Amino acid sequence: MTSLENIQKFVNKKMVFCGIDVHKHHWNLCYFCDGMAIEKLCIESDFNKLLKHTERIYSTAREIKFVYEAGFSGFHLHRQLKAHNYDCIITPPNRVPQSGDKVKTDKRDAMKLAQFLAGGLLKKVHVPPLSAESDRQVLRLRKSTRSKLTRVKNQIKSYLNLHGITWPKENGNKWTKNYITWLNNLEFEFSSQRIIVEEYLNEYHFLRDKIATLTRRLREMSKQDTYSKKYKRLVSCKGVGLITAMTFLLELHDLFRFPSAEKFCSYLGLTPSQYSSGEHVRLGHITREGNAHVRSVLVESAWTVIRHDPFLREKYDRIKAKGTNGKKAIVAVARSLAVRLRRCLLDEADYVIGVG
């Protein structure tokens, strides 16, 4: 079906589904209607060209729905399509059904997306407002900077090990002011060795300052009208601080999109995987699907919360007493903590210690 007239007649007053395989320099498109692919093409990564082609060819369709996979391109294309009154979803790549094909091409990927969209088989990613997404990037930049700082620390440690230099244990913990002073005063046989340590330390101080700046920005953000009330609800739980609370707010954005606590925990990847066969049901490790940012801060905060909340402490001890390790027990606590914090925001109430 190639001619403009034939396509317009075929799609007249029908639903059309378009799968887009997004790449940096080009997009592969597949328009799907009534169980068949009616057009496949590749265009430049240009929204105006996509818009002109769609409006010129498919103007007679009742509605056109678009889909593309979440990835490097983010939500920009989604927002452009929405601004022109087109329905569009972004689907997580790991949740796209597998067809079993051994041949994988961009055109086939676009066609699969269109087919699965038509069949209602695709999950969709929540798209936050642009303002919320921008605030979220501050949080994620801080996290990535912390990872870089950890890498620099490991590089310094490795370099010292290479030269048989160790920090005396009797001097206390590493990465204190005393430790940094000790690093600054180390003497080496060759000047190039001293230069390497100095460069590592320059990067260390740069990253520390950057983290401090981003942390201050998050603290200022927590006082804004958009977040302040919800933030205070979350930090009313002893053990939940600035980073956990702001991660909860910025990463999740709208809690009303989760109809139940089970759906919420599933999104966080805190639900145990399940293997069922006949009458036998075996629970495994948590799925680790969904938002890893929230999951990691909840687990980290759970270690502190159990020192203040007797109910969660009892849960931790009870699970650990069954022979499991502390990590599994704390994940179970993190799941309960997530449900409680969600409830605080939905009920607009402070955290209550010791209530199940």
PDB file of C-alpha atoms in Angstrom, residues 6-307:
ATOM      1  CA  ASN A   6      -4.976   4.216  -1.042  1.00  0.00           C
ATOM      2  CA  ILE A   7      -3.598   4.798   2.450  1.00  0.00           C
ATOM      3  CA  GLN A   8      -6.074   7.582   3.177  1.00  0.00           C
ATOM      4  CA  LYS A   9      -8.969   5.408   2.079  1.00  0.00           C
ATOM      5  CA  PHE A  10      -7.747   2.458   4.132  1.00  0.00           C
ATOM      6  CA  VAL A  11      -7.258   4.397   7.391  1.00  0.00           C
ATOM      7  CA  ASN A  12     -10.385   6.512   7.005  1.00  0.00           C
ATOM      8  CA  LYS A  13     -12.025   6.832  10.465  1.00  0.00           C
ATOM      9  CA  LYS A  14      -9.824   4.041  11.854  1.00  0.00           C
ATOM     10  CA  MET A  15      -7.255   3.867  14.644  1.00  0.00           C
ATOM     11  CA  VAL A  16      -3.650   4.067  13.485  1.00  0.00           C
ATOM     12  CA  PHE A  17      -0.703   3.021  15.647  1.00  0.00           C
ATOM     13  CA  CYS A  18       2.813   4.227  14.978  1.00  0.00           C
ATOM     14  CA  GLY A  19       5.911   2.629  16.449  1.00  0.00           C
ATOM     15  CA  ILE A  20       9.075   4.738  16.454  1.00  0.00           C
ATOM     16  CA  ASP A  21      12.550   3.227  16.829  1.00  0.00           C
ATOM     17  CA  VAL A  22      14.445   6.293  18.022  1.00  0.00           C
ATOM     18  CA  HIS A  23      18.100   6.911  17.210  1.00  0.00           C
ATOM     19  CA  LYS A  24      20.242  10.007  17.397  1.00  0.00           C
ATOM     20  CA  HIS A  25      20.289  10.792  13.669  1.00  0.00           C
ATOM     21  CA  HIS A  26      17.255   8.922  12.332  1.00  0.00           C
ATOM     22  CA  TRP A  27      13.902   7.470  13.326  1.00  0.00           C
ATOM     23  CA  ASN A  28      12.368   4.297  11.902  1.00  0.00           C
ATOM     24  CA  LEU A  29       8.585   4.503  11.709  1.00  0.00           C
ATOM     25  CA  CYS A  30       5.933   1.862  11.236  1.00  0.00           C
ATOM     26  CA  TYR A  31       2.264   2.820  10.835  1.00  0.00           C
ATOM     27  CA  PHE A  32      -0.061  -0.035  11.749  1.00  0.00           C
ATOM     28  CA  CYS A  33      -3.816  -0.301  11.154  1.00  0.00           C
ATOM     29  CA  ASP A  34      -6.374  -3.107  11.079  1.00  0.00           C
ATOM     30  CA  GLY A  35      -3.781  -5.794  11.785  1.00  0.00           C
ATOM     31  CA  MET A  36      -1.329  -4.828   9.094  1.00  0.00           C
ATOM     32  CA  ALA A  37       1.699  -2.586   8.636  1.00  0.00           C
ATOM     33  CA  ILE A  38       0.607  -0.035   6.072  1.00  0.00           C
ATOM     34  CA  GLU A  39       3.807   1.998   5.861  1.00  0.00           C
ATOM     35  CA  LYS A  40       7.441   1.686   6.960  1.00  0.00           C
ATOM     36  CA  LEU A  41       9.964   4.437   6.503  1.00  0.00           C
ATOM     37  CA  CYS A  42      13.082   6.029   7.916  1.00  0.00           C
ATOM     38  CA  ILE A  43      13.313   9.778   8.442  1.00  0.00           C
ATOM     39  CA  GLU A  44      15.773  12.191  10.006  1.00  0.00           C
ATOM     40  CA  SER A  45      15.431  12.768  13.742  1.00  0.00           C
ATOM     41  CA  ASP A  46      13.264  15.802  13.110  1.00  0.00           C
ATOM     42  CA  PHE A  47       9.895  16.253  14.772  1.00  0.00           C
ATOM     43  CA  ASN A  48       8.636  18.657  12.096  1.00  0.00           C
ATOM     44  CA  LYS A  49       9.231  16.033   9.397  1.00  0.00           C
ATOM     45  CA  LEU A  50       7.395  13.432  11.470  1.00  0.00           C
ATOM     46  CA  LEU A  51       4.523  15.847  11.989  1.00  0.00           C
ATOM     47  CA  LYS A  52       4.249  16.855   8.323  1.00  0.00           C
ATOM     48  CA  HIS A  53       4.324  13.247   7.130  1.00  0.00           C
ATOM     49  CA  THR A  54       1.694  12.134   9.637  1.00  0.00           C
ATOM     50  CA  GLU A  55      -0.641  15.045   8.899  1.00  0.00           C
ATOM     51  CA  ARG A  56      -0.265  14.657   5.137  1.00  0.00           C
ATOM     52  CA  ILE A  57      -0.768  10.888   4.916  1.00  0.00           C
ATOM     53  CA  TYR A  58      -3.002  10.063   7.872  1.00  0.00           C
ATOM     54  CA  SER A  59      -5.288  13.065   8.062  1.00  0.00           C
ATOM     55  CA  THR A  60      -8.350  10.842   7.521  1.00  0.00           C
ATOM     56  CA  ALA A  61      -7.645   8.532  10.481  1.00  0.00           C
ATOM     57  CA  ARG A  62      -9.899   8.722  13.544  1.00  0.00           C
ATOM     58  CA  GLU A  63      -6.915   8.847  15.893  1.00  0.00           C
ATOM     59  CA  ILE A  64      -3.162   8.184  15.763  1.00  0.00           C
ATOM     60  CA  LYS A  65      -1.272   6.774  18.714  1.00  0.00           C
ATOM     61  CA  PHE A  66       2.522   6.757  18.982  1.00  0.00           C
ATOM     62  CA  VAL A  67       4.983   4.710  21.020  1.00  0.00           C
ATOM     63  CA  TYR A  68       8.746   4.606  21.467  1.00  0.00           C
ATOM     64  CA  GLU A  69      11.109   3.000  23.942  1.00  0.00           C
ATOM     65  CA  ALA A  70      12.558   4.835  26.927  1.00  0.00           C
ATOM     66  CA  GLY A  71      16.198   5.702  26.405  1.00  0.00           C
ATOM     67  CA  PHE A  72      18.697   8.449  25.734  1.00  0.00           C
ATOM     68  CA  SER A  73      16.137  10.742  24.078  1.00  0.00           C
ATOM     69  CA  GLY A  74      14.106  11.136  27.253  1.00  0.00           C
ATOM     70  CA  PHE A  75      10.628  12.663  27.162  1.00  0.00           C
ATOM     71  CA  HIS A  76      11.145  15.462  24.632  1.00  0.00           C
ATOM     72  CA  LEU A  77       9.491  13.727  21.667  1.00  0.00           C
ATOM     73  CA  HIS A  78       6.602  12.639  23.896  1.00  0.00           C
ATOM     74  CA  ARG A  79       5.981  16.231  24.976  1.00  0.00           C
ATOM     75  CA  GLN A  80       6.124  17.477  21.392  1.00  0.00           C
ATOM     76  CA  LEU A  81       3.519  14.941  20.274  1.00  0.00           C
ATOM     77  CA  LYS A  82       1.295  15.740  23.256  1.00  0.00           C
ATOM     78  CA  ALA A  83       1.541  19.451  22.453  1.00  0.00           C
ATOM     79  CA  HIS A  84       0.037  18.655  19.021  1.00  0.00           C
ATOM     80  CA  ASN A  85      -2.764  16.583  20.617  1.00  0.00           C
ATOM     81  CA  TYR A  86      -1.383  13.179  19.693  1.00  0.00           C
ATOM     82  CA  ASP A  87      -1.565  10.273  22.122  1.00  0.00           C
ATOM     83  CA  CYS A  88       1.898   8.892  22.887  1.00  0.00           C
ATOM     84  CA  ILE A  89       3.380   6.469  25.390  1.00  0.00           C
ATOM     85  CA  ILE A  90       6.967   5.671  26.279  1.00  0.00           C
ATOM     86  CA  THR A  91       7.514   2.017  27.080  1.00  0.00           C
ATOM     87  CA  PRO A  92      10.375   0.498  29.132  1.00  0.00           C
ATOM     88  CA  PRO A  93      12.533  -1.687  26.836  1.00  0.00           C
ATOM     89  CA  ASN A  94      12.719  -4.538  29.365  1.00  0.00           C
ATOM     90  CA  ARG A  95       8.921  -4.802  29.424  1.00  0.00           C
ATOM     91  CA  VAL A  96       8.424  -5.109  25.667  1.00  0.00           C
ATOM     92  CA  PRO A  97       7.174  -8.663  24.888  1.00  0.00           C
ATOM     93  CA  GLN A  98       9.754 -10.859  23.174  1.00  0.00           C
ATOM     94  CA  SER A  99       8.634 -12.267  19.844  1.00  0.00           C
ATOM     95  CA  GLY A 100      11.388 -14.884  19.560  1.00  0.00           C
ATOM     96  CA  ASP A 101      12.690 -13.529  16.263  1.00  0.00           C
ATOM     97  CA  LYS A 102      16.393 -14.157  15.695  1.00  0.00           C
ATOM     98  CA  VAL A 103      16.614 -11.286  13.231  1.00  0.00           C
ATOM     99  CA  LYS A 104      16.646  -7.846  14.834  1.00  0.00           C
ATOM    100  CA  THR A 105      16.549  -4.655  12.783  1.00  0.00           C
ATOM    101  CA  ASP A 106      15.389  -1.102  13.470  1.00  0.00           C
ATOM    102  CA  LYS A 107      12.458  -1.525  11.073  1.00  0.00           C
ATOM    103  CA  ARG A 108      11.346  -4.704  12.811  1.00  0.00           C
ATOM    104  CA  ASP A 109      11.646  -3.013  16.194  1.00  0.00           C
ATOM    105  CA  ALA A 110       9.379  -0.188  15.020  1.00  0.00           C
ATOM    106  CA  MET A 111       6.848  -2.676  13.663  1.00  0.00           C
ATOM    107  CA  LYS A 112       6.833  -4.706  16.894  1.00  0.00           C
ATOM    108  CA  LEU A 113       6.187  -1.568  18.910  1.00  0.00           C
ATOM    109  CA  ALA A 114       3.268  -0.632  16.658  1.00  0.00           C
ATOM    110  CA  GLN A 115       1.809  -4.158  16.828  1.00  0.00           C
ATOM    111  CA  PHE A 116       2.112  -4.419  20.585  1.00  0.00           C
ATOM    112  CA  LEU A 117       0.627  -0.949  21.032  1.00  0.00           C
ATOM    113  CA  ALA A 118      -2.352  -1.947  18.901  1.00  0.00           C
ATOM    114  CA  GLY A 119      -2.777  -5.074  21.017  1.00  0.00           C
ATOM    115  CA  GLY A 120      -2.572  -3.163  24.304  1.00  0.00           C
ATOM    116  CA  LEU A 121       0.456  -5.180  25.382  1.00  0.00           C
ATOM    117  CA  LEU A 122       2.824  -2.368  26.349  1.00  0.00           C
ATOM    118  CA  LYS A 123       3.525  -0.855  29.766  1.00  0.00           C
ATOM    119  CA  LYS A 124       4.091   2.877  29.882  1.00  0.00           C
ATOM    120  CA  VAL A 125       6.595   5.042  31.690  1.00  0.00           C
ATOM    121  CA  HIS A 126       5.257   7.864  33.842  1.00  0.00           C
ATOM    122  CA  VAL A 127       6.198  11.213  32.294  1.00  0.00           C
ATOM    123  CA  PRO A 128       6.571  13.948  34.925  1.00  0.00           C
ATOM    124  CA  PRO A 129       6.098  17.671  34.237  1.00  0.00           C
ATOM    125  CA  LEU A 130       9.191  19.325  32.826  1.00  0.00           C
ATOM    126  CA  SER A 131       9.703  21.293  36.062  1.00  0.00           C
ATOM    127  CA  ALA A 132       9.734  18.104  38.150  1.00  0.00           C
ATOM    128  CA  GLU A 133      12.073  16.394  35.697  1.00  0.00           C
ATOM    129  CA  SER A 134      14.472  19.347  35.881  1.00  0.00           C
ATOM    130  CA  ASP A 135      14.518  19.209  39.688  1.00  0.00           C
ATOM    131  CA  ARG A 136      15.076  15.463  39.507  1.00  0.00           C
ATOM    132  CA  GLN A 137      18.223  15.975  37.435  1.00  0.00           C
ATOM    133  CA  VAL A 138      19.807  17.865  40.350  1.00  0.00           C
ATOM    134  CA  LEU A 139      19.285  14.789  42.512  1.00  0.00           C
ATOM    135  CA  ARG A 140      20.665  12.412  39.890  1.00  0.00           C
ATOM    136  CA  LEU A 141      23.669  14.634  39.214  1.00  0.00           C
ATOM    137  CA  ARG A 142      24.487  14.511  42.913  1.00  0.00           C
ATOM    138  CA  LYS A 143      24.255  10.724  42.890  1.00  0.00           C
ATOM    139  CA  SER A 144      26.511  10.355  39.845  1.00  0.00           C
ATOM    140  CA  THR A 145      29.001  12.788  41.390  1.00  0.00           C
ATOM    141  CA  ARG A 146      29.106  10.669  44.539  1.00  0.00           C
ATOM    142  CA  SER A 147      29.908   7.643  42.377  1.00  0.00           C
ATOM    143  CA  LYS A 148      32.781   9.568  40.787  1.00  0.00           C
ATOM    144  CA  LEU A 149      34.043  10.533  44.245  1.00  0.00           C
ATOM    145  CA  THR A 150      34.035   6.885  45.310  1.00  0.00           C
ATOM    146  CA  ARG A 151      35.993   5.999  42.190  1.00  0.00           C
ATOM    147  CA  VAL A 152      38.636   8.671  42.954  1.00  0.00           C
ATOM    148  CA  LYS A 153      38.961   7.386  46.529  1.00  0.00           C
ATOM    149  CA  ASN A 154      39.540   3.880  45.197  1.00  0.00           C
ATOM    150  CA  GLN A 155      42.120   5.189  42.727  1.00  0.00           C
ATOM    151  CA  ILE A 156      44.043   6.886  45.538  1.00  0.00           C
ATOM    152  CA  LYS A 157      43.868   3.710  47.623  1.00  0.00           C
ATOM    153  CA  SER A 158      45.115   1.593  44.704  1.00  0.00           C
ATOM    154  CA  TYR A 159      47.963   3.999  43.984  1.00  0.00           C
ATOM    155  CA  LEU A 160      49.113   3.908  47.602  1.00  0.00           C
ATOM    156  CA  ASN A 161      48.934   0.103  47.606  1.00  0.00           C
ATOM    157  CA  LEU A 162      51.038   0.081  44.446  1.00  0.00           C
ATOM    158  CA  HIS A 163      53.817   1.807  46.385  1.00  0.00           C
ATOM    159  CA  GLY A 164      53.339  -0.131  49.617  1.00  0.00           C
ATOM    160  CA  ILE A 165      51.985   2.876  51.529  1.00  0.00           C
ATOM    161  CA  THR A 166      49.300   2.251  54.155  1.00  0.00           C
ATOM    162  CA  TRP A 167      47.411   4.509  56.554  1.00  0.00           C
ATOM    163  CA  PRO A 168      48.220   3.503  60.149  1.00  0.00           C
ATOM    164  CA  LYS A 169      45.103   1.990  61.745  1.00  0.00           C
ATOM    165  CA  GLU A 170      45.838   3.670  65.042  1.00  0.00           C
ATOM    166  CA  ASN A 171      45.283   7.042  63.337  1.00  0.00           C
ATOM    167  CA  GLY A 172      41.543   6.389  62.976  1.00  0.00           C
ATOM    168  CA  ASN A 173      39.185   6.364  60.023  1.00  0.00           C
ATOM    169  CA  LYS A 174      40.123   7.348  56.496  1.00  0.00           C
ATOM    170  CA  TRP A 175      38.886  10.428  54.619  1.00  0.00           C
ATOM    171  CA  THR A 176      39.005  12.635  57.698  1.00  0.00           C
ATOM    172  CA  LYS A 177      40.918  15.938  57.832  1.00  0.00           C
ATOM    173  CA  ASN A 178      43.859  14.089  59.371  1.00  0.00           C
ATOM    174  CA  TYR A 179      43.864  11.560  56.550  1.00  0.00           C
ATOM    175  CA  ILE A 180      43.823  14.290  53.876  1.00  0.00           C
ATOM    176  CA  THR A 181      46.663  16.104  55.665  1.00  0.00           C
ATOM    177  CA  TRP A 182      48.622  12.844  55.748  1.00  0.00           C
ATOM    178  CA  LEU A 183      48.092  12.390  51.991  1.00  0.00           C
ATOM    179  CA  ASN A 184      49.246  15.955  51.331  1.00  0.00           C
ATOM    180  CA  ASN A 185      52.441  15.392  53.325  1.00  0.00           C
ATOM    181  CA  LEU A 186      53.430  12.056  51.807  1.00  0.00           C
ATOM    182  CA  GLU A 187      56.939  11.992  50.403  1.00  0.00           C
ATOM    183  CA  PHE A 188      57.813  10.067  47.250  1.00  0.00           C
ATOM    184  CA  GLU A 189      61.076   9.215  45.565  1.00  0.00           C
ATOM    185  CA  PHE A 190      60.084  10.858  42.292  1.00  0.00           C
ATOM    186  CA  SER A 191      58.272  14.145  41.668  1.00  0.00           C
ATOM    187  CA  SER A 192      55.939  12.503  39.133  1.00  0.00           C
ATOM    188  CA  GLN A 193      54.570  10.276  41.893  1.00  0.00           C
ATOM    189  CA  ARG A 194      53.768  13.327  44.003  1.00  0.00           C
ATOM    190  CA  ILE A 195      52.068  14.966  40.998  1.00  0.00           C
ATOM    191  CA  ILE A 196      49.763  11.976  40.541  1.00  0.00           C
ATOM    192  CA  VAL A 197      48.614  12.060  44.175  1.00  0.00           C
ATOM    193  CA  GLU A 198      48.074  15.827  43.963  1.00  0.00           C
ATOM    194  CA  GLU A 199      45.938  15.457  40.841  1.00  0.00           C
ATOM    195  CA  TYR A 200      43.839  12.791  42.514  1.00  0.00           C
ATOM    196  CA  LEU A 201      43.396  15.055  45.536  1.00  0.00           C
ATOM    197  CA  ASN A 202      42.443  18.015  43.330  1.00  0.00           C
ATOM    198  CA  GLU A 203      39.730  15.896  41.753  1.00  0.00           C
ATOM    199  CA  TYR A 204      38.653  14.676  45.199  1.00  0.00           C
ATOM    200  CA  HIS A 205      38.221  18.240  46.502  1.00  0.00           C
ATOM    201  CA  PHE A 206      36.456  19.341  43.315  1.00  0.00           C
ATOM    202  CA  LEU A 207      33.906  16.531  43.612  1.00  0.00           C
ATOM    203  CA  ARG A 208      33.401  17.144  47.337  1.00  0.00           C
ATOM    204  CA  ASP A 209      32.645  20.824  46.645  1.00  0.00           C
ATOM    205  CA  LYS A 210      30.283  19.880  43.824  1.00  0.00           C
ATOM    206  CA  ILE A 211      28.364  17.480  46.074  1.00  0.00           C
ATOM    207  CA  ALA A 212      28.111  20.157  48.768  1.00  0.00           C
ATOM    208  CA  THR A 213      26.717  22.656  46.221  1.00  0.00           C
ATOM    209  CA  LEU A 214      24.123  20.176  44.931  1.00  0.00           C
ATOM    210  CA  THR A 215      23.149  19.214  48.493  1.00  0.00           C
ATOM    211  CA  ARG A 216      22.541  22.877  49.319  1.00  0.00           C
ATOM    212  CA  ARG A 217      20.406  23.178  46.206  1.00  0.00           C
ATOM    213  CA  LEU A 218      18.304  20.181  47.286  1.00  0.00           C
ATOM    214  CA  ARG A 219      17.867  21.678  50.745  1.00  0.00           C
ATOM    215  CA  GLU A 220      16.672  24.954  49.199  1.00  0.00           C
ATOM    216  CA  MET A 221      14.341  22.965  46.967  1.00  0.00           C
ATOM    217  CA  SER A 222      12.840  21.166  49.962  1.00  0.00           C
ATOM    218  CA  LYS A 223      11.692  24.542  51.308  1.00  0.00           C
ATOM    219  CA  GLN A 224       9.820  25.496  48.143  1.00  0.00           C
ATOM    220  CA  ASP A 225       6.017  25.453  48.191  1.00  0.00           C
ATOM    221  CA  THR A 226       5.995  22.558  45.731  1.00  0.00           C
ATOM    222  CA  TYR A 227       7.744  20.205  48.147  1.00  0.00           C
ATOM    223  CA  SER A 228       7.859  21.689  51.666  1.00  0.00           C
ATOM    224  CA  LYS A 229       4.688  20.147  53.167  1.00  0.00           C
ATOM    225  CA  LYS A 230       5.352  16.687  51.775  1.00  0.00           C
ATOM    226  CA  TYR A 231       9.015  16.925  52.718  1.00  0.00           C
ATOM    227  CA  LYS A 232       8.143  17.664  56.357  1.00  0.00           C
ATOM    228  CA  ARG A 233       5.819  14.636  56.404  1.00  0.00           C
ATOM    229  CA  LEU A 234       8.618  12.360  55.248  1.00  0.00           C
ATOM    230  CA  VAL A 235      11.362  13.636  57.570  1.00  0.00           C
ATOM    231  CA  SER A 236       8.994  13.268  60.525  1.00  0.00           C
ATOM    232  CA  CYS A 237      10.222   9.661  60.371  1.00  0.00           C
ATOM    233  CA  LYS A 238      13.506   9.467  62.275  1.00  0.00           C
ATOM    234  CA  GLY A 239      16.055   7.981  59.903  1.00  0.00           C
ATOM    235  CA  VAL A 240      14.651   9.654  56.788  1.00  0.00           C
ATOM    236  CA  GLY A 241      16.751  12.668  55.905  1.00  0.00           C
ATOM    237  CA  LEU A 242      17.140  15.173  53.108  1.00  0.00           C
ATOM    238  CA  ILE A 243      18.346  12.819  50.376  1.00  0.00           C
ATOM    239  CA  THR A 244      15.837  10.031  51.044  1.00  0.00           C
ATOM    240  CA  ALA A 245      12.907  12.452  51.314  1.00  0.00           C
ATOM    241  CA  MET A 246      13.801  14.414  48.174  1.00  0.00           C
ATOM    242  CA  THR A 247      14.492  11.206  46.256  1.00  0.00           C
ATOM    243  CA  PHE A 248      11.053   9.953  47.282  1.00  0.00           C
ATOM    244  CA  LEU A 249       9.380  13.161  46.089  1.00  0.00           C
ATOM    245  CA  LEU A 250      11.375  13.806  42.920  1.00  0.00           C
ATOM    246  CA  GLU A 251      11.576  10.260  41.604  1.00  0.00           C
ATOM    247  CA  LEU A 252       7.989   9.240  42.357  1.00  0.00           C
ATOM    248  CA  HIS A 253       6.280  12.594  41.746  1.00  0.00           C
ATOM    249  CA  ASP A 254       2.631  11.445  41.754  1.00  0.00           C
ATOM    250  CA  LEU A 255       1.779   8.689  44.246  1.00  0.00           C
ATOM    251  CA  PHE A 256      -1.863   8.576  43.184  1.00  0.00           C
ATOM    252  CA  ARG A 257      -0.814   6.694  40.044  1.00  0.00           C
ATOM    253  CA  PHE A 258      -0.239   3.631  42.265  1.00  0.00           C
ATOM    254  CA  PRO A 259      -3.660   2.147  43.111  1.00  0.00           C
ATOM    255  CA  SER A 260      -2.334  -0.034  45.943  1.00  0.00           C
ATOM    256  CA  ALA A 261       0.652  -0.611  48.198  1.00  0.00           C
ATOM    257  CA  GLU A 262       1.388  -3.818  46.267  1.00  0.00           C
ATOM    258  CA  LYS A 263       1.618  -1.931  42.975  1.00  0.00           C
ATOM    259  CA  PHE A 264       3.805   0.664  44.633  1.00  0.00           C
ATOM    260  CA  CYS A 265       6.270  -1.905  46.009  1.00  0.00           C
ATOM    261  CA  SER A 266       6.298  -3.664  42.669  1.00  0.00           C
ATOM    262  CA  TYR A 267       7.291  -0.408  40.979  1.00  0.00           C
ATOM    263  CA  LEU A 268      10.152  -0.007  43.449  1.00  0.00           C
ATOM    264  CA  GLY A 269      11.365  -3.552  42.793  1.00  0.00           C
ATOM    265  CA  LEU A 270      10.872  -4.476  46.466  1.00  0.00           C
ATOM    266  CA  THR A 271       8.456  -7.315  45.754  1.00  0.00           C
ATOM    267  CA  PRO A 272       9.867 -10.875  46.032  1.00  0.00           C
ATOM    268  CA  SER A 273      10.092 -12.775  42.762  1.00  0.00           C
ATOM    269  CA  GLN A 274       7.846 -15.838  42.671  1.00  0.00           C
ATOM    270  CA  TYR A 275       8.285 -19.272  41.112  1.00  0.00           C
ATOM    271  CA  SER A 276       5.102 -21.353  41.052  1.00  0.00           C
ATOM    272  CA  SER A 277       4.594 -24.893  39.860  1.00  0.00           C
ATOM    273  CA  GLY A 278       1.413 -26.764  40.710  1.00  0.00           C
ATOM    274  CA  GLU A 279       0.819 -26.446  44.446  1.00  0.00           C
ATOM    275  CA  HIS A 280       4.374 -25.318  45.136  1.00  0.00           C
ATOM    276  CA  VAL A 281       5.088 -21.604  45.497  1.00  0.00           C
ATOM    277  CA  ARG A 282       8.641 -20.425  46.129  1.00  0.00           C
ATOM    278  CA  LEU A 283       9.552 -16.805  46.803  1.00  0.00           C
ATOM    279  CA  GLY A 284      12.955 -15.629  45.607  1.00  0.00           C
ATOM    280  CA  HIS A 285      14.979 -12.438  45.665  1.00  0.00           C
ATOM    281  CA  ILE A 286      13.307  -9.085  45.106  1.00  0.00           C
ATOM    282  CA  THR A 287      12.616  -8.319  41.443  1.00  0.00           C
ATOM    283  CA  ARG A 288      14.867  -5.201  41.393  1.00  0.00           C
ATOM    284  CA  GLU A 289      12.679  -3.805  38.634  1.00  0.00           C
ATOM    285  CA  GLY A 290      11.403  -0.244  38.642  1.00  0.00           C
ATOM    286  CA  ASN A 291      13.057   2.738  40.259  1.00  0.00           C
ATOM    287  CA  ALA A 292      16.486   1.810  41.650  1.00  0.00           C
ATOM    288  CA  HIS A 293      17.100   5.342  42.958  1.00  0.00           C
ATOM    289  CA  VAL A 294      14.249   5.169  45.476  1.00  0.00           C
ATOM    290  CA  ARG A 295      14.950   1.552  46.349  1.00  0.00           C
ATOM    291  CA  SER A 296      18.586   2.237  47.282  1.00  0.00           C
ATOM    292  CA  VAL A 297      17.850   5.216  49.563  1.00  0.00           C
ATOM    293  CA  LEU A 298      15.022   3.329  51.289  1.00  0.00           C
ATOM    294  CA  VAL A 299      17.329   0.420  52.094  1.00  0.00           C
ATOM    295  CA  GLU A 300      19.986   2.830  53.337  1.00  0.00           C
ATOM    296  CA  SER A 301      17.491   4.691  55.550  1.00  0.00           C
ATOM    297  CA  ALA A 302      15.992   1.449  56.872  1.00  0.00           C
ATOM    298  CA  TRP A 303      19.221   0.727  58.770  1.00  0.00           C
ATOM    299  CA  THR A 304      18.726   3.955  60.721  1.00  0.00           C
ATOM    300  CA  VAL A 305      14.941   3.718  61.085  1.00  0.00           C
ATOM    301  CA  ILE A 306      15.111   0.379  62.924  1.00  0.00           C
ATOM    302  CA  ARG A 307      17.035   2.130  65.694  1.00  0.00           C
TER     303      ARG A 307
END
